[in-house]
mmCIF file of C-alpha atoms in Angstrom:
data_model
loop_
_atom_site.group_PDB
_atom_site.id
_atom_site.type_symbol
_atom_site.label_atom_id
_atom_site.label_comp_id
_atom_site.label_asym_id
_atom_site.label_seq_id
_atom_site.Cartn_x
_atom_site.Cartn_y
_atom_site.Cartn_z
ATOM 1 C CA UNK A 19 -67.791 -45.760 -22.302
ATOM 2 C CA UNK A 20 -65.405 -46.519 -25.178
ATOM 3 C CA UNK A 21 -65.979 -43.022 -26.593
ATOM 4 C CA UNK A 22 -65.080 -41.479 -23.219
ATOM 5 C CA UNK A 23 -61.859 -43.512 -23.041
ATOM 6 C CA UNK A 24 -60.911 -42.433 -26.561
ATOM 7 C CA UNK A 25 -61.693 -38.808 -25.720
ATOM 8 C CA UNK A 26 -59.555 -38.957 -22.567
ATOM 9 C CA UNK A 27 -56.701 -40.558 -24.530
ATOM 10 C CA UNK A 28 -56.921 -37.841 -27.203
ATOM 11 C CA UNK A 29 -56.919 -35.055 -24.616
ATOM 12 C CA UNK A 30 -53.928 -36.635 -22.853
ATOM 13 C CA UNK A 31 -52.064 -36.933 -26.152
ATOM 14 C CA UNK A 32 -52.859 -33.317 -27.014
ATOM 15 C CA UNK A 33 -51.595 -32.122 -23.625
ATOM 16 C CA UNK A 34 -48.401 -34.122 -24.123
ATOM 17 C CA UNK A 35 -47.823 -32.640 -27.582
ATOM 18 C CA UNK A 36 -48.445 -29.079 -26.344
ATOM 19 C CA UNK A 37 -46.146 -29.600 -23.349
ATOM 20 C CA UNK A 38 -43.378 -31.070 -25.528
ATOM 21 C CA UNK A 39 -43.728 -28.253 -28.023
ATOM 22 C CA UNK A 40 -43.539 -25.623 -25.279
ATOM 23 C CA UNK A 41 -40.483 -27.301 -23.777
ATOM 24 C CA UNK A 42 -38.752 -27.446 -27.159
ATOM 25 C CA UNK A 43 -39.613 -23.794 -27.788
ATOM 26 C CA UNK A 44 -38.209 -22.871 -24.367
ATOM 27 C CA UNK A 45 -34.985 -24.769 -25.122
ATOM 28 C CA UNK A 46 -34.594 -22.987 -28.466
ATOM 29 C CA UNK A 47 -35.286 -19.635 -26.823
ATOM 30 C CA UNK A 48 -32.617 -20.349 -24.214
ATOM 31 C CA UNK A 49 -30.080 -21.326 -26.870
ATOM 32 C CA UNK A 50 -30.744 -18.056 -28.702
ATOM 33 C CA UNK A 51 -30.414 -16.063 -25.490
ATOM 34 C CA UNK A 52 -27.145 -17.781 -24.578
ATOM 35 C CA UNK A 53 -25.746 -16.980 -28.014
ATOM 36 C CA UNK A 54 -26.682 -13.327 -27.597
ATOM 37 C CA UNK A 55 -25.559 -12.738 -24.009
ATOM 38 C CA UNK A 56 -21.898 -12.073 -23.285
ATOM 39 C CA UNK A 57 -20.817 -14.086 -20.237
ATOM 40 C CA UNK A 58 -17.291 -12.646 -20.227
ATOM 41 C CA UNK A 59 -17.963 -10.499 -17.151
ATOM 42 C CA UNK A 60 -19.175 -13.548 -15.230
ATOM 43 C CA UNK A 61 -16.096 -15.492 -16.296
ATOM 44 C CA UNK A 62 -13.844 -12.599 -15.222
ATOM 45 C CA UNK A 63 -15.605 -12.255 -11.876
ATOM 46 C CA UNK A 64 -15.318 -15.972 -11.123
ATOM 47 C CA UNK A 65 -11.653 -16.051 -12.200
ATOM 48 C CA UNK A 66 -10.914 -13.078 -9.921
ATOM 49 C CA UNK A 67 -12.646 -14.746 -6.972
ATOM 50 C CA UNK A 68 -10.671 -17.972 -7.431
ATOM 51 C CA UNK A 69 -7.394 -16.081 -7.814
ATOM 52 C CA UNK A 70 -8.169 -14.089 -4.693
ATOM 53 C CA UNK A 71 -8.871 -17.287 -2.738
ATOM 54 C CA UNK A 72 -5.586 -18.786 -3.888
ATOM 55 C CA UNK A 73 -3.629 -15.692 -2.953
ATOM 56 C CA UNK A 74 -5.204 -15.704 0.493
ATOM 57 C CA UNK A 75 -4.423 -19.404 0.922
ATOM 58 C CA UNK A 76 -0.841 -18.998 -0.273
ATOM 59 C CA UNK A 77 -0.312 -15.904 1.827
ATOM 60 C CA UNK A 78 1.109 -14.127 -1.201
ATOM 61 C CA UNK A 79 -0.777 -10.886 -0.624
ATOM 62 C CA UNK A 80 1.555 -7.931 -0.202
ATOM 63 C CA UNK A 81 1.866 -6.954 3.407
ATOM 64 C CA UNK A 82 3.487 -3.550 3.035
ATOM 65 C CA UNK A 83 1.439 -0.928 4.793
ATOM 66 C CA UNK A 84 -0.674 1.088 2.357
ATOM 67 C CA UNK A 85 0.192 -0.988 -0.699
ATOM 68 C CA UNK A 86 -1.977 -3.908 0.393
ATOM 69 C CA UNK A 87 -4.897 -1.591 1.129
ATOM 70 C CA UNK A 88 -4.558 0.184 -2.219
ATOM 71 C CA UNK A 89 -4.325 -3.093 -4.167
ATOM 72 C CA UNK A 90 -7.344 -4.569 -2.374
ATOM 73 C CA UNK A 91 -9.383 -1.393 -2.876
ATOM 74 C CA UNK A 92 -8.544 -1.345 -6.590
ATOM 75 C CA UNK A 93 -9.370 -5.050 -6.976
ATOM 76 C CA UNK A 94 -12.582 -4.610 -5.008
ATOM 77 C CA UNK A 95 -13.769 -1.828 -7.318
ATOM 78 C CA UNK A 96 -12.949 -3.876 -10.416
ATOM 79 C CA UNK A 97 -14.567 -7.010 -8.930
ATOM 80 C CA UNK A 98 -17.686 -5.051 -8.076
ATOM 81 C CA UNK A 99 -17.965 -3.733 -11.629
ATOM 82 C CA UNK A 100 -17.478 -7.216 -13.093
ATOM 83 C CA UNK A 101 -20.067 -8.633 -10.686
ATOM 84 C CA UNK A 102 -22.621 -5.933 -11.519
ATOM 85 C CA UNK A 103 -22.246 -6.536 -15.240
ATOM 86 C CA UNK A 104 -22.335 -10.302 -14.726
ATOM 87 C CA UNK A 105 -25.592 -10.044 -12.781
ATOM 88 C CA UNK A 106 -27.076 -7.884 -15.543
ATOM 89 C CA UNK A 107 -26.090 -10.533 -18.091
ATOM 90 C CA UNK A 108 -27.643 -13.353 -16.069
ATOM 91 C CA UNK A 109 -30.762 -11.272 -15.487
ATOM 92 C CA UNK A 110 -31.238 -11.016 -19.270
ATOM 93 C CA UNK A 111 -31.885 -14.763 -19.336
ATOM 94 C CA UNK A 112 -35.596 -15.304 -18.894
ATOM 95 C CA UNK A 113 -35.738 -18.366 -16.628
ATOM 96 C CA UNK A 114 -33.778 -20.383 -14.091
ATOM 97 C CA UNK A 115 -33.138 -23.252 -16.483
ATOM 98 C CA UNK A 116 -31.481 -20.863 -18.920
ATOM 99 C CA UNK A 117 -29.487 -19.218 -16.111
ATOM 100 C CA UNK A 118 -28.343 -22.693 -15.087
ATOM 101 C CA UNK A 119 -27.213 -23.399 -18.645
ATOM 102 C CA UNK A 120 -25.231 -20.148 -18.578
ATOM 103 C CA UNK A 121 -23.473 -21.234 -15.384
ATOM 104 C CA UNK A 122 -22.730 -24.598 -16.986
ATOM 105 C CA UNK A 123 -21.228 -22.839 -20.008
ATOM 106 C CA UNK A 124 -19.030 -20.763 -17.722
ATOM 107 C CA UNK A 125 -17.963 -23.918 -15.887
ATOM 108 C CA UNK A 126 -17.050 -25.622 -19.147
ATOM 109 C CA UNK A 127 -14.959 -22.696 -20.385
ATOM 110 C CA UNK A 128 -13.273 -22.010 -17.027
ATOM 111 C CA UNK A 129 -12.654 -25.615 -15.923
ATOM 112 C CA UNK A 130 -10.212 -26.076 -18.802
ATOM 113 C CA UNK A 131 -7.963 -23.532 -17.092
ATOM 114 C CA UNK A 132 -8.208 -25.121 -13.633
ATOM 115 C CA UNK A 133 -5.079 -26.684 -12.204
ATOM 116 C CA UNK A 134 -6.377 -29.645 -10.244
ATOM 117 C CA UNK A 135 -9.536 -30.727 -8.505
ATOM 118 C CA UNK A 136 -9.278 -28.067 -5.777
ATOM 119 C CA UNK A 137 -9.608 -25.250 -8.323
ATOM 120 C CA UNK A 138 -12.509 -27.069 -10.007
ATOM 121 C CA UNK A 139 -14.261 -27.279 -6.635
ATOM 122 C CA UNK A 140 -13.635 -23.578 -6.041
ATOM 123 C CA UNK A 141 -15.060 -22.870 -9.492
ATOM 124 C CA UNK A 142 -18.179 -24.926 -8.752
ATOM 125 C CA UNK A 143 -18.603 -23.218 -5.375
ATOM 126 C CA UNK A 144 -18.302 -19.714 -6.803
ATOM 127 C CA UNK A 145 -20.722 -20.500 -9.629
ATOM 128 C CA UNK A 146 -23.243 -21.967 -7.190
ATOM 129 C CA UNK A 147 -23.043 -18.801 -5.032
ATOM 130 C CA UNK A 148 -23.387 -16.445 -7.995
ATOM 131 C CA UNK A 149 -27.221 -16.466 -8.331
ATOM 132 C CA UNK A 150 -27.626 -15.642 -4.623
ATOM 133 C CA UNK A 151 -24.952 -12.957 -4.885
ATOM 134 C CA UNK A 152 -26.883 -11.425 -7.793
ATOM 135 C CA UNK A 153 -30.106 -11.557 -5.770
ATOM 136 C CA UNK A 154 -31.825 -14.279 -7.796
ATOM 137 C CA UNK A 155 -31.771 -16.842 -5.013
ATOM 138 C CA UNK A 156 -30.446 -20.354 -5.484
ATOM 139 C CA UNK A 157 -31.195 -22.115 -8.754
ATOM 140 C CA UNK A 158 -33.181 -25.251 -8.063
ATOM 141 C CA UNK A 159 -31.847 -28.472 -9.513
ATOM 142 C CA UNK A 160 -28.904 -26.786 -11.161
ATOM 143 C CA UNK A 161 -25.646 -28.669 -11.209
ATOM 144 C CA UNK A 162 -23.098 -26.228 -12.597
ATOM 145 C CA UNK A 163 -20.791 -29.103 -13.512
ATOM 146 C CA UNK A 164 -22.619 -30.750 -16.424
ATOM 147 C CA UNK A 165 -20.290 -33.776 -16.197
ATOM 148 C CA UNK A 166 -21.923 -34.683 -12.873
ATOM 149 C CA UNK A 167 -25.486 -34.728 -14.274
#
């Protein structure tokens, strides 16, 4: 009976070591991937979305006939290109945990430029929508604001 208990304890310890090693390897892999991927397009897309929301709220969009349509069409094309490239960048990351870390990095770099809590909330909202917009579905247990973890 004592031998069986020791054997079970050894197997449990081995499983724990293997699991910890795999987790550490996954973390290192994610760090490498985040260093290699360029998140600039995601940052640009999010910044454009927030600016667009503010302009709509402030009513500062140009209302001249034709000009407004042209400006919106031009912005829409640029936003679409930024979004496509952003989604490609996020897709290069091999798991949801790493994608979450990318969103947290974007939050950290963009939140410094926010003017007040309302913009920070808009930033969080846009980042939380981004995986669904890219077709990945929502990221489980991902808080894009690492300060709230």
